[in-house]
Amino acid sequence: MTLTYIFHSGFVLETDSAILVFDYWLDPSRVMPSVLKRQKSLFVFSSHFHEDHFTKEIFEWRSLRQDITYILSKDILRHRRANKEDADVWLAKGGTWRDERIAIWALGSTDSGVSWIVETEGRRIFHAGDLNNWYAKFLPTAVPGQKMYSFEMEEVFDPIAHEKQYLGELKDIRKVAHDFDVVMFPIDGRIGNGYTLGGRQFIERFKVGLFVPMHFTTGFESVWRFKEFTDEAHIPFWAISREGEMIEV
């Protein structure tokens, strides 16, 4: 099984019999042209409607091959970013789908859409989408019930309530699975101090075979900081250094 980093939160996971593409947005190193030529079943996931996780460009791949299964979060449909007939499977939190090659569970997010659990060929994969403790840097000075404004996120929020929601989503995930062979999770230094907290809270609660950072566009070195926490927990960490990089899983 191989995992290839495309960009931001986009990955290609290739198994013996199938190829899974998660949250494709941009492809600066041109990973997808060769992927689309491989003679394996292709499953394409989009966790939510945000432009850095979903683009209609994925539907153009049908002109190259017909054996693609599109599995999209229902919020993409709700925000009219796609038509109902564009996807084979529409899932919201709590939804499931399976065929003879993969089994899928849609879990929650602290932003839009869903996170994904996928089981295939005896391995269990987690892709977080936009699930994270996004406002961690505000927690040290937060007062219960007090609203704050984030210039990074450009929105008003309650950091304590947001963290409570995040930890609640992790509890819901544990109802489905306690361990994962691969976890793809946001470690995004752009959100400021505390940007590793959500990831740390995740690895405290789950057994993880390989931790893969995502949701960054530049600054690979800032992402590598998380390795000190995975090392302490004896969890392998993929220190991604470029678009198009591949790792054996």
JSON list of C-alpha atoms in Angstrom, two decimals:
[
{"chain": "A", "resi": 1, "resn": "MET", "atom": "CA", "xyz": [0.00, 0.00, 0.00]},
{"chain": "A", "resi": 2, "resn": "THR", "atom": "CA", "xyz": [1.41, 3.40, -0.97]},
{"chain": "A", "resi": 3, "resn": "LEU", "atom": "CA", "xyz": [0.37, 6.90, 0.06]},
{"chain": "A", "resi": 4, "resn": "THR", "atom": "CA", "xyz": [1.20, 9.91, -2.12]},
{"chain": "A", "resi": 5, "resn": "TYR", "atom": "CA", "xyz": [0.91, 13.53, -1.01]},
{"chain": "A", "resi": 6, "resn": "ILE", "atom": "CA", "xyz": [-0.73, 15.68, -3.67]},
{"chain": "A", "resi": 7, "resn": "PHE", "atom": "CA", "xyz": [-1.16, 19.07, -1.97]},
{"chain": "A", "resi": 8, "resn": "HIS", "atom": "CA", "xyz": [-2.79, 20.59, 1.14]},
{"chain": "A", "resi": 9, "resn": "SER", "atom": "CA", "xyz": [-5.21, 17.81, 2.25]},
{"chain": "A", "resi": 10, "resn": "GLY", "atom": "CA", "xyz": [-5.06, 15.82, -0.98]},
{"chain": "A", "resi": 11, "resn": "PHE", "atom": "CA", "xyz": [-3.68, 12.28, -1.02]},
{"chain": "A", "resi": 12, "resn": "VAL", "atom": "CA", "xyz": [-3.67, 9.18, -3.18]},
{"chain": "A", "resi": 13, "resn": "LEU", "atom": "CA", "xyz": [-3.79, 5.84, -1.37]},
{"chain": "A", "resi": 14, "resn": "GLU", "atom": "CA", "xyz": [-3.08, 2.88, -3.65]},
{"chain": "A", "resi": 15, "resn": "THR", "atom": "CA", "xyz": [-3.73, -0.70, -2.61]},
{"chain": "A", "resi": 16, "resn": "ASP", "atom": "CA", "xyz": [-3.36, -3.96, -4.52]},
{"chain": "A", "resi": 17, "resn": "SER", "atom": "CA", "xyz": [-6.82, -3.63, -6.04]},
{"chain": "A", "resi": 18, "resn": "ALA", "atom": "CA", "xyz": [-7.96, 0.00, -5.69]},
{"chain": "A", "resi": 19, "resn": "ILE", "atom": "CA", "xyz": [-6.93, 3.65, -5.67]},
{"chain": "A", "resi": 20, "resn": "LEU", "atom": "CA", "xyz": [-8.44, 6.12, -3.19]},
{"chain": "A", "resi": 21, "resn": "VAL", "atom": "CA", "xyz": [-8.14, 9.88, -3.77]},
{"chain": "A", "resi": 22, "resn": "PHE", "atom": "CA", "xyz": [-8.89, 12.18, -0.84]},
{"chain": "A", "resi": 23, "resn": "ASP", "atom": "CA", "xyz": [-9.78, 15.90, -0.99]},
{"chain": "A", "resi": 24, "resn": "TYR", "atom": "CA", "xyz": [-8.18, 16.73, -4.32]},
{"chain": "A", "resi": 25, "resn": "TRP", "atom": "CA", "xyz": [-7.73, 20.46, -4.91]},
{"chain": "A", "resi": 26, "resn": "LEU", "atom": "CA", "xyz": [-4.52, 21.37, -6.72]},
{"chain": "A", "resi": 27, "resn": "ASP", "atom": "CA", "xyz": [-1.85, 19.11, -8.20]},
{"chain": "A", "resi": 28, "resn": "PRO", "atom": "CA", "xyz": [1.40, 21.10, -8.57]},
{"chain": "A", "resi": 29, "resn": "SER", "atom": "CA", "xyz": [3.57, 18.02, -9.13]},
{"chain": "A", "resi": 30, "resn": "ARG", "atom": "CA", "xyz": [1.08, 16.36, -11.52]},
{"chain": "A", "resi": 31, "resn": "VAL", "atom": "CA", "xyz": [0.40, 13.23, -9.53]},
{"chain": "A", "resi": 32, "resn": "MET", "atom": "CA", "xyz": [-3.02, 12.48, -11.02]},
{"chain": "A", "resi": 33, "resn": "PRO", "atom": "CA", "xyz": [-2.30, 12.01, -14.76]},
{"chain": "A", "resi": 34, "resn": "SER", "atom": "CA", "xyz": [-0.40, 8.78, -14.13]},
{"chain": "A", "resi": 35, "resn": "VAL", "atom": "CA", "xyz": [-2.83, 7.70, -11.40]},
{"chain": "A", "resi": 36, "resn": "LEU", "atom": "CA", "xyz": [-5.77, 7.97, -13.78]},
{"chain": "A", "resi": 37, "resn": "LYS", "atom": "CA", "xyz": [-4.07, 5.58, -16.21]},
{"chain": "A", "resi": 38, "resn": "ARG", "atom": "CA", "xyz": [-3.69, 2.76, -13.70]},
{"chain": "A", "resi": 39, "resn": "GLN", "atom": "CA", "xyz": [-6.03, -0.18, -14.16]},
{"chain": "A", "resi": 40, "resn": "LYS", "atom": "CA", "xyz": [-7.49, -0.33, -10.67]},
{"chain": "A", "resi": 41, "resn": "SER", "atom": "CA", "xyz": [-10.87, 0.65, -9.25]},
{"chain": "A", "resi": 42, "resn": "LEU", "atom": "CA", "xyz": [-10.84, 4.38, -8.42]},
{"chain": "A", "resi": 43, "resn": "PHE", "atom": "CA", "xyz": [-12.66, 5.93, -5.45]},
{"chain": "A", "resi": 44, "resn": "VAL", "atom": "CA", "xyz": [-12.73, 9.72, -5.09]},
{"chain": "A", "resi": 45, "resn": "PHE", "atom": "CA", "xyz": [-13.59, 11.33, -1.73]},
{"chain": "A", "resi": 46, "resn": "SER", "atom": "CA", "xyz": [-14.39, 14.98, -0.94]},
{"chain": "A", "resi": 47, "resn": "SER", "atom": "CA", "xyz": [-14.95, 15.76, 2.73]},
{"chain": "A", "resi": 48, "resn": "HIS", "atom": "CA", "xyz": [-16.72, 19.11, 2.29]},
{"chain": "A", "resi": 49, "resn": "PHE", "atom": "CA", "xyz": [-17.49, 22.00, -0.03]},
{"chain": "A", "resi": 50, "resn": "HIS", "atom": "CA", "xyz": [-14.58, 24.36, 0.79]},
{"chain": "A", "resi": 51, "resn": "GLU", "atom": "CA", "xyz": [-12.54, 25.13, -2.31]},
{"chain": "A", "resi": 52, "resn": "ASP", "atom": "CA", "xyz": [-9.34, 23.81, -0.72]},
{"chain": "A", "resi": 53, "resn": "HIS", "atom": "CA", "xyz": [-10.96, 20.37, -0.31]},
{"chain": "A", "resi": 54, "resn": "PHE", "atom": "CA", "xyz": [-13.27, 20.10, -3.32]},
{"chain": "A", "resi": 55, "resn": "THR", "atom": "CA", "xyz": [-13.13, 21.12, -6.97]},
{"chain": "A", "resi": 56, "resn": "LYS", "atom": "CA", "xyz": [-15.42, 20.24, -9.86]},
{"chain": "A", "resi": 57, "resn": "GLU", "atom": "CA", "xyz": [-12.29, 19.30, -11.78]},
{"chain": "A", "resi": 58, "resn": "ILE", "atom": "CA", "xyz": [-12.62, 15.80, -10.32]},
{"chain": "A", "resi": 59, "resn": "PHE", "atom": "CA", "xyz": [-15.68, 15.19, -12.49]},
{"chain": "A", "resi": 60, "resn": "GLU", "atom": "CA", "xyz": [-13.60, 15.81, -15.61]},
{"chain": "A", "resi": 61, "resn": "TRP", "atom": "CA", "xyz": [-11.78, 12.57, -14.87]},
{"chain": "A", "resi": 62, "resn": "ARG", "atom": "CA", "xyz": [-14.85, 10.73, -16.19]},
{"chain": "A", "resi": 63, "resn": "SER", "atom": "CA", "xyz": [-13.76, 11.69, -19.70]},
{"chain": "A", "resi": 64, "resn": "LEU", "atom": "CA", "xyz": [-10.66, 9.54, -19.17]},
{"chain": "A", "resi": 65, "resn": "ARG", "atom": "CA", "xyz": [-12.29, 6.53, -17.51]},
{"chain": "A", "resi": 66, "resn": "GLN", "atom": "CA", "xyz": [-15.73, 5.40, -16.46]},
{"chain": "A", "resi": 67, "resn": "ASP", "atom": "CA", "xyz": [-14.93, 3.17, -13.47]},
{"chain": "A", "resi": 68, "resn": "ILE", "atom": "CA", "xyz": [-14.80, 5.96, -10.89]},
{"chain": "A", "resi": 69, "resn": "THR", "atom": "CA", "xyz": [-16.89, 5.94, -7.72]},
{"chain": "A", "resi": 70, "resn": "TYR", "atom": "CA", "xyz": [-17.41, 9.45, -6.30]},
{"chain": "A", "resi": 71, "resn": "ILE", "atom": "CA", "xyz": [-18.09, 9.57, -2.54]},
{"chain": "A", "resi": 72, "resn": "LEU", "atom": "CA", "xyz": [-18.94, 13.11, -1.46]},
{"chain": "A", "resi": 73, "resn": "SER", "atom": "CA", "xyz": [-20.13, 14.85, 1.66]},
{"chain": "A", "resi": 74, "resn": "LYS", "atom": "CA", "xyz": [-23.74, 15.99, 1.47]},
{"chain": "A", "resi": 75, "resn": "ASP", "atom": "CA", "xyz": [-22.79, 19.57, 2.34]},
{"chain": "A", "resi": 76, "resn": "ILE", "atom": "CA", "xyz": [-21.32, 19.85, -1.19]},
{"chain": "A", "resi": 77, "resn": "LEU", "atom": "CA", "xyz": [-24.79, 19.21, -2.54]},
{"chain": "A", "resi": 78, "resn": "ARG", "atom": "CA", "xyz": [-26.42, 21.50, 0.02]},
{"chain": "A", "resi": 79, "resn": "HIS", "atom": "CA", "xyz": [-24.14, 24.38, -0.98]},
{"chain": "A", "resi": 80, "resn": "ARG", "atom": "CA", "xyz": [-24.92, 23.69, -4.65]},
{"chain": "A", "resi": 81, "resn": "ARG", "atom": "CA", "xyz": [-21.30, 23.03, -5.53]},
{"chain": "A", "resi": 82, "resn": "ALA", "atom": "CA", "xyz": [-22.36, 19.88, -7.39]},
{"chain": "A", "resi": 83, "resn": "ASN", "atom": "CA", "xyz": [-25.48, 18.21, -8.72]},
{"chain": "A", "resi": 84, "resn": "LYS", "atom": "CA", "xyz": [-27.01, 15.09, -7.22]},
{"chain": "A", "resi": 85, "resn": "GLU", "atom": "CA", "xyz": [-26.12, 13.01, -10.27]},
{"chain": "A", "resi": 86, "resn": "ASP", "atom": "CA", "xyz": [-22.44, 14.00, -10.05]},
{"chain": "A", "resi": 87, "resn": "ALA", "atom": "CA", "xyz": [-21.69, 11.61, -7.17]},
{"chain": "A", "resi": 88, "resn": "ASP", "atom": "CA", "xyz": [-22.39, 7.92, -6.75]},
{"chain": "A", "resi": 89, "resn": "VAL", "atom": "CA", "xyz": [-22.58, 8.20, -2.95]},
{"chain": "A", "resi": 90, "resn": "TRP", "atom": "CA", "xyz": [-23.62, 11.19, -0.81]},
{"chain": "A", "resi": 91, "resn": "LEU", "atom": "CA", "xyz": [-22.89, 10.86, 2.92]},
{"chain": "A", "resi": 92, "resn": "ALA", "atom": "CA", "xyz": [-23.45, 12.99, 6.01]},
{"chain": "A", "resi": 93, "resn": "LYS", "atom": "CA", "xyz": [-22.24, 12.25, 9.54]},
{"chain": "A", "resi": 94, "resn": "GLY", "atom": "CA", "xyz": [-23.42, 8.78, 10.55]},
{"chain": "A", "resi": 95, "resn": "GLY", "atom": "CA", "xyz": [-23.71, 7.55, 6.98]},
{"chain": "A", "resi": 96, "resn": "THR", "atom": "CA", "xyz": [-22.04, 4.36, 5.77]},
{"chain": "A", "resi": 97, "resn": "TRP", "atom": "CA", "xyz": [-21.40, 2.67, 2.45]},
{"chain": "A", "resi": 98, "resn": "ARG", "atom": "CA", "xyz": [-19.54, -0.41, 1.30]},
{"chain": "A", "resi": 99, "resn": "ASP", "atom": "CA", "xyz": [-18.86, -2.63, -1.65]},
{"chain": "A", "resi": 100, "resn": "GLU", "atom": "CA", "xyz": [-16.65, -5.71, -2.07]},
{"chain": "A", "resi": 101, "resn": "ARG", "atom": "CA", "xyz": [-13.44, -3.61, -1.89]},
{"chain": "A", "resi": 102, "resn": "ILE", "atom": "CA", "xyz": [-13.98, -0.89, 0.72]},
{"chain": "A", "resi": 103, "resn": "ALA", "atom": "CA", "xyz": [-16.16, 0.05, 3.69]},
{"chain": "A", "resi": 104, "resn": "ILE", "atom": "CA", "xyz": [-16.75, 3.72, 4.57]},
{"chain": "A", "resi": 105, "resn": "TRP", "atom": "CA", "xyz": [-18.04, 5.57, 7.61]},
{"chain": "A", "resi": 106, "resn": "ALA", "atom": "CA", "xyz": [-18.73, 9.32, 7.53]},
{"chain": "A", "resi": 107, "resn": "LEU", "atom": "CA", "xyz": [-17.95, 10.92, 10.88]},
{"chain": "A", "resi": 108, "resn": "GLY", "atom": "CA", "xyz": [-18.25, 14.50, 12.09]},
{"chain": "A", "resi": 109, "resn": "SER", "atom": "CA", "xyz": [-16.27, 17.71, 11.66]},
{"chain": "A", "resi": 110, "resn": "THR", "atom": "CA", "xyz": [-15.77, 20.91, 13.63]},
{"chain": "A", "resi": 111, "resn": "ASP", "atom": "CA", "xyz": [-16.10, 22.88, 10.42]},
{"chain": "A", "resi": 112, "resn": "SER", "atom": "CA", "xyz": [-18.03, 21.73, 7.36]},
{"chain": "A", "resi": 113, "resn": "GLY", "atom": "CA", "xyz": [-18.83, 18.29, 6.03]},
{"chain": "A", "resi": 114, "resn": "VAL", "atom": "CA", "xyz": [-17.39, 15.06, 7.40]},
{"chain": "A", "resi": 115, "resn": "SER", "atom": "CA", "xyz": [-14.29, 13.11, 8.29]},
{"chain": "A", "resi": 116, "resn": "TRP", "atom": "CA", "xyz": [-13.75, 9.64, 6.82]},
{"chain": "A", "resi": 117, "resn": "ILE", "atom": "CA", "xyz": [-13.01, 6.17, 8.13]},
{"chain": "A", "resi": 118, "resn": "VAL", "atom": "CA", "xyz": [-12.19, 3.75, 5.32]},
{"chain": "A", "resi": 119, "resn": "GLU", "atom": "CA", "xyz": [-11.42, 0.05, 5.65]},
{"chain": "A", "resi": 120, "resn": "THR", "atom": "CA", "xyz": [-9.80, -1.73, 2.72]},
{"chain": "A", "resi": 121, "resn": "GLU", "atom": "CA", "xyz": [-7.70, -4.88, 2.40]},
{"chain": "A", "resi": 122, "resn": "GLY", "atom": "CA", "xyz": [-7.51, -5.29, 6.17]},
{"chain": "A", "resi": 123, "resn": "ARG", "atom": "CA", "xyz": [-6.30, -1.73, 6.84]},
{"chain": "A", "resi": 124, "resn": "ARG", "atom": "CA", "xyz": [-8.20, 1.12, 8.53]},
{"chain": "A", "resi": 125, "resn": "ILE", "atom": "CA", "xyz": [-7.63, 4.68, 7.31]},
{"chain": "A", "resi": 126, "resn": "PHE", "atom": "CA", "xyz": [-8.75, 8.01, 8.79]},
{"chain": "A", "resi": 127, "resn": "HIS", "atom": "CA", "xyz": [-8.90, 11.28, 6.86]},
{"chain": "A", "resi": 128, "resn": "ALA", "atom": "CA", "xyz": [-9.95, 14.17, 9.09]},
{"chain": "A", "resi": 129, "resn": "GLY", "atom": "CA", "xyz": [-11.20, 16.61, 6.47]},
{"chain": "A", "resi": 130, "resn": "ASP", "atom": "CA", "xyz": [-11.54, 19.84, 8.46]},
{"chain": "A", "resi": 131, "resn": "LEU", "atom": "CA", "xyz": [-11.95, 18.16, 11.84]},
{"chain": "A", "resi": 132, "resn": "ASN", "atom": "CA", "xyz": [-9.61, 19.92, 14.28]},
{"chain": "A", "resi": 133, "resn": "ASN", "atom": "CA", "xyz": [-9.36, 22.06, 17.41]},
{"chain": "A", "resi": 134, "resn": "TRP", "atom": "CA", "xyz": [-9.05, 25.16, 15.24]},
{"chain": "A", "resi": 135, "resn": "TYR", "atom": "CA", "xyz": [-9.13, 27.85, 17.95]},
{"chain": "A", "resi": 136, "resn": "ALA", "atom": "CA", "xyz": [-6.62, 26.36, 20.38]},
{"chain": "A", "resi": 137, "resn": "LYS", "atom": "CA", "xyz": [-4.51, 29.51, 20.54]},
{"chain": "A", "resi": 138, "resn": "PHE", "atom": "CA", "xyz": [-7.39, 31.37, 22.21]},
{"chain": "A", "resi": 139, "resn": "LEU", "atom": "CA", "xyz": [-8.00, 28.81, 24.95]},
{"chain": "A", "resi": 140, "resn": "PRO", "atom": "CA", "xyz": [-5.46, 30.13, 27.53]},
{"chain": "A", "resi": 141, "resn": "THR", "atom": "CA", "xyz": [-7.37, 33.43, 27.87]},
{"chain": "A", "resi": 142, "resn": "ALA", "atom": "CA", "xyz": [-10.86, 32.22, 27.01]},
{"chain": "A", "resi": 143, "resn": "VAL", "atom": "CA", "xyz": [-13.84, 32.79, 29.31]},
{"chain": "A", "resi": 144, "resn": "PRO", "atom": "CA", "xyz": [-16.80, 30.37, 29.09]},
{"chain": "A", "resi": 145, "resn": "GLY", "atom": "CA", "xyz": [-19.47, 31.81, 26.83]},
{"chain": "A", "resi": 146, "resn": "GLN", "atom": "CA", "xyz": [-17.28, 34.64, 25.56]},
{"chain": "A", "resi": 147, "resn": "LYS", "atom": "CA", "xyz": [-17.14, 35.21, 21.80]},
{"chain": "A", "resi": 148, "resn": "MET", "atom": "CA", "xyz": [-13.87, 36.08, 20.08]},
{"chain": "A", "resi": 149, "resn": "TYR", "atom": "CA", "xyz": [-12.80, 37.02, 16.57]},
{"chain": "A", "resi": 150, "resn": "SER", "atom": "CA", "xyz": [-10.13, 35.20, 14.58]},
{"chain": "A", "resi": 151, "resn": "PHE", "atom": "CA", "xyz": [-8.43, 37.20, 11.84]},
{"chain": "A", "resi": 152, "resn": "GLU", "atom": "CA", "xyz": [-6.99, 33.94, 10.46]},
{"chain": "A", "resi": 153, "resn": "MET", "atom": "CA", "xyz": [-10.43, 32.32, 10.19]},
{"chain": "A", "resi": 154, "resn": "GLU", "atom": "CA", "xyz": [-12.34, 35.59, 9.65]},
{"chain": "A", "resi": 155, "resn": "GLU", "atom": "CA", "xyz": [-15.14, 34.57, 11.96]},
{"chain": "A", "resi": 156, "resn": "VAL", "atom": "CA", "xyz": [-16.56, 34.96, 15.49]},
{"chain": "A", "resi": 157, "resn": "PHE", "atom": "CA", "xyz": [-16.41, 31.91, 17.73]},
{"chain": "A", "resi": 158, "resn": "ASP", "atom": "CA", "xyz": [-16.40, 30.57, 21.28]},
{"chain": "A", "resi": 159, "resn": "PRO", "atom": "CA", "xyz": [-13.09, 28.66, 21.69]},
{"chain": "A", "resi": 160, "resn": "ILE", "atom": "CA", "xyz": [-14.20, 26.69, 24.74]},
{"chain": "A", "resi": 161, "resn": "ALA", "atom": "CA", "xyz": [-17.42, 25.56, 23.07]},
{"chain": "A", "resi": 162, "resn": "HIS", "atom": "CA", "xyz": [-15.47, 24.73, 19.91]},
{"chain": "A", "resi": 163, "resn": "GLU", "atom": "CA", "xyz": [-13.02, 22.52, 21.82]},
{"chain": "A", "resi": 164, "resn": "LYS", "atom": "CA", "xyz": [-15.93, 20.79, 23.55]},
{"chain": "A", "resi": 165, "resn": "GLN", "atom": "CA", "xyz": [-17.42, 20.08, 20.13]},
{"chain": "A", "resi": 166, "resn": "TYR", "atom": "CA", "xyz": [-14.09, 18.74, 18.88]},
{"chain": "A", "resi": 167, "resn": "LEU", "atom": "CA", "xyz": [-13.64, 16.38, 21.82]},
{"chain": "A", "resi": 168, "resn": "GLY", "atom": "CA", "xyz": [-17.24, 15.25, 21.35]},
{"chain": "A", "resi": 169, "resn": "GLU", "atom": "CA", "xyz": [-16.50, 14.39, 17.73]},
{"chain": "A", "resi": 170, "resn": "LEU", "atom": "CA", "xyz": [-13.54, 12.30, 18.87]},
{"chain": "A", "resi": 171, "resn": "LYS", "atom": "CA", "xyz": [-15.84, 10.40, 21.23]},
{"chain": "A", "resi": 172, "resn": "ASP", "atom": "CA", "xyz": [-18.16, 9.68, 18.31]},
{"chain": "A", "resi": 173, "resn": "ILE", "atom": "CA", "xyz": [-15.25, 8.40, 16.24]},
{"chain": "A", "resi": 174, "resn": "ARG", "atom": "CA", "xyz": [-14.24, 6.05, 19.07]},
{"chain": "A", "resi": 175, "resn": "LYS", "atom": "CA", "xyz": [-17.69, 4.48, 18.87]},
{"chain": "A", "resi": 176, "resn": "VAL", "atom": "CA", "xyz": [-16.67, 3.23, 15.42]},
{"chain": "A", "resi": 177, "resn": "ALA", "atom": "CA", "xyz": [-12.93, 2.58, 15.85]},
{"chain": "A", "resi": 178, "resn": "HIS", "atom": "CA", "xyz": [-10.16, 2.89, 18.43]},
{"chain": "A", "resi": 179, "resn": "ASP", "atom": "CA", "xyz": [-7.18, 2.36, 16.15]},
{"chain": "A", "resi": 180, "resn": "PHE", "atom": "CA", "xyz": [-6.04, 3.32, 12.66]},
{"chain": "A", "resi": 181, "resn": "ASP", "atom": "CA", "xyz": [-3.23, 2.15, 10.42]},
{"chain": "A", "resi": 182, "resn": "VAL", "atom": "CA", "xyz": [-2.99, 5.61, 8.84]},
{"chain": "A", "resi": 183, "resn": "VAL", "atom": "CA", "xyz": [-4.30, 8.98, 10.08]},
{"chain": "A", "resi": 184, "resn": "MET", "atom": "CA", "xyz": [-4.28, 12.10, 7.88]},
{"chain": "A", "resi": 185, "resn": "PHE", "atom": "CA", "xyz": [-4.86, 15.09, 10.14]},
{"chain": "A", "resi": 186, "resn": "PRO", "atom": "CA", "xyz": [-4.57, 18.94, 9.96]},
{"chain": "A", "resi": 187, "resn": "ILE", "atom": "CA", "xyz": [-1.36, 20.38, 11.40]},
{"chain": "A", "resi": 188, "resn": "ASP", "atom": "CA", "xyz": [-1.61, 23.93, 10.13]},
{"chain": "A", "resi": 189, "resn": "GLY", "atom": "CA", "xyz": [0.76, 26.55, 11.54]},
{"chain": "A", "resi": 190, "resn": "ARG", "atom": "CA", "xyz": [-1.26, 29.34, 9.92]},
{"chain": "A", "resi": 191, "resn": "ILE", "atom": "CA", "xyz": [-3.79, 29.20, 12.77]},
{"chain": "A", "resi": 192, "resn": "GLY", "atom": "CA", "xyz": [-1.17, 30.35, 15.29]},
{"chain": "A", "resi": 193, "resn": "ASN", "atom": "CA", "xyz": [-0.01, 29.12, 18.69]},
{"chain": "A", "resi": 194, "resn": "GLY", "atom": "CA", "xyz": [-1.50, 25.82, 19.72]},
{"chain": "A", "resi": 195, "resn": "TYR", "atom": "CA", "xyz": [-1.77, 24.56, 16.14]},
{"chain": "A", "resi": 196, "resn": "THR", "atom": "CA", "xyz": [-0.61, 21.11, 17.26]},
{"chain": "A", "resi": 197, "resn": "LEU", "atom": "CA", "xyz": [-3.19, 20.73, 20.06]},
{"chain": "A", "resi": 198, "resn": "GLY", "atom": "CA", "xyz": [-5.90, 19.05, 18.01]},
{"chain": "A", "resi": 199, "resn": "GLY", "atom": "CA", "xyz": [-3.44, 16.47, 16.71]},
{"chain": "A", "resi": 200, "resn": "ARG", "atom": "CA", "xyz": [-2.07, 15.84, 20.19]},
{"chain": "A", "resi": 201, "resn": "GLN", "atom": "CA", "xyz": [-5.58, 15.32, 21.55]},
{"chain": "A", "resi": 202, "resn": "PHE", "atom": "CA", "xyz": [-6.24, 12.86, 18.73]},
{"chain": "A", "resi": 203, "resn": "ILE", "atom": "CA", "xyz": [-3.16, 10.69, 19.31]},
{"chain": "A", "resi": 204, "resn": "GLU", "atom": "CA", "xyz": [-3.90, 10.64, 23.05]},
{"chain": "A", "resi": 205, "resn": "ARG", "atom": "CA", "xyz": [-7.21, 8.93, 22.30]},
{"chain": "A", "resi": 206, "resn": "PHE", "atom": "CA", "xyz": [-6.42, 6.57, 19.42]},
{"chain": "A", "resi": 207, "resn": "LYS", "atom": "CA", "xyz": [-3.85, 3.97, 18.50]},
{"chain": "A", "resi": 208, "resn": "VAL", "atom": "CA", "xyz": [-2.19, 5.24, 15.32]},
{"chain": "A", "resi": 209, "resn": "GLY", "atom": "CA", "xyz": [0.08, 3.24, 12.99]},
{"chain": "A", "resi": 210, "resn": "LEU", "atom": "CA", "xyz": [1.27, 6.25, 10.95]},
{"chain": "A", "resi": 211, "resn": "PHE", "atom": "CA", "xyz": [0.48, 9.92, 11.50]},
{"chain": "A", "resi": 212, "resn": "VAL", "atom": "CA", "xyz": [0.34, 12.02, 8.33]},
{"chain": "A", "resi": 213, "resn": "PRO", "atom": "CA", "xyz": [0.09, 15.83, 8.63]},
{"chain": "A", "resi": 214, "resn": "MET", "atom": "CA", "xyz": [-2.02, 17.81, 6.18]},
{"chain": "A", "resi": 215, "resn": "HIS", "atom": "CA", "xyz": [-3.88, 21.08, 5.57]},
{"chain": "A", "resi": 216, "resn": "PHE", "atom": "CA", "xyz": [-0.79, 23.16, 4.92]},
{"chain": "A", "resi": 217, "resn": "THR", "atom": "CA", "xyz": [0.26, 24.84, 1.69]},
{"chain": "A", "resi": 218, "resn": "THR", "atom": "CA", "xyz": [3.76, 26.04, 2.58]},
{"chain": "A", "resi": 219, "resn": "GLY", "atom": "CA", "xyz": [6.19, 25.67, 5.46]},
{"chain": "A", "resi": 220, "resn": "PHE", "atom": "CA", "xyz": [6.88, 21.95, 5.68]},
{"chain": "A", "resi": 221, "resn": "GLU", "atom": "CA", "xyz": [9.23, 22.62, 8.58]},
{"chain": "A", "resi": 222, "resn": "SER", "atom": "CA", "xyz": [6.42, 23.95, 10.77]},
{"chain": "A", "resi": 223, "resn": "VAL", "atom": "CA", "xyz": [4.57, 20.68, 10.24]},
{"chain": "A", "resi": 224, "resn": "TRP", "atom": "CA", "xyz": [7.60, 18.63, 11.25]},
{"chain": "A", "resi": 225, "resn": "ARG", "atom": "CA", "xyz": [7.33, 20.11, 14.73]},
{"chain": "A", "resi": 226, "resn": "PHE", "atom": "CA", "xyz": [4.58, 17.61, 15.42]},
{"chain": "A", "resi": 227, "resn": "LYS", "atom": "CA", "xyz": [7.09, 14.76, 15.21]},
{"chain": "A", "resi": 228, "resn": "GLU", "atom": "CA", "xyz": [8.26, 15.45, 18.77]},
{"chain": "A", "resi": 229, "resn": "PHE", "atom": "CA", "xyz": [4.78, 14.51, 19.99]},
{"chain": "A", "resi": 230, "resn": "THR", "atom": "CA", "xyz": [4.45, 11.38, 17.82]},
{"chain": "A", "resi": 231, "resn": "ASP", "atom": "CA", "xyz": [7.96, 10.30, 18.87]},
{"chain": "A", "resi": 232, "resn": "GLU", "atom": "CA", "xyz": [6.94, 10.61, 22.51]},
{"chain": "A", "resi": 233, "resn": "ALA", "atom": "CA", "xyz": [3.89, 8.43, 21.79]},
{"chain": "A", "resi": 234, "resn": "HIS", "atom": "CA", "xyz": [5.99, 5.95, 19.72]},
{"chain": "A", "resi": 235, "resn": "ILE", "atom": "CA", "xyz": [3.94, 6.71, 16.59]},
{"chain": "A", "resi": 236, "resn": "PRO", "atom": "CA", "xyz": [5.65, 6.85, 13.17]},
{"chain": "A", "resi": 237, "resn": "PHE", "atom": "CA", "xyz": [5.38, 10.29, 11.56]},
{"chain": "A", "resi": 238, "resn": "TRP", "atom": "CA", "xyz": [5.59, 11.15, 7.87]},
{"chain": "A", "resi": 239, "resn": "ALA", "atom": "CA", "xyz": [7.69, 14.31, 7.59]},
{"chain": "A", "resi": 240, "resn": "ILE", "atom": "CA", "xyz": [6.42, 15.30, 4.14]},
{"chain": "A", "resi": 241, "resn": "SER", "atom": "CA", "xyz": [8.93, 17.49, 2.33]},
{"chain": "A", "resi": 242, "resn": "ARG", "atom": "CA", "xyz": [7.45, 18.05, -1.14]},
{"chain": "A", "resi": 243, "resn": "GLU", "atom": "CA", "xyz": [4.35, 17.63, -3.29]},
{"chain": "A", "resi": 244, "resn": "GLY", "atom": "CA", "xyz": [4.27, 14.26, -5.03]},
{"chain": "A", "resi": 245, "resn": "GLU", "atom": "CA", "xyz": [6.24, 12.51, -2.28]},
{"chain": "A", "resi": 246, "resn": "MET", "atom": "CA", "xyz": [5.32, 8.87, -1.67]},
{"chain": "A", "resi": 247, "resn": "ILE", "atom": "CA", "xyz": [5.58, 6.53, 1.30]},
{"chain": "A", "resi": 248, "resn": "GLU", "atom": "CA", "xyz": [5.02, 2.79, 1.73]},
{"chain": "A", "resi": 249, "resn": "VAL", "atom": "CA", "xyz": [2.36, 2.15, 4.36]}
]
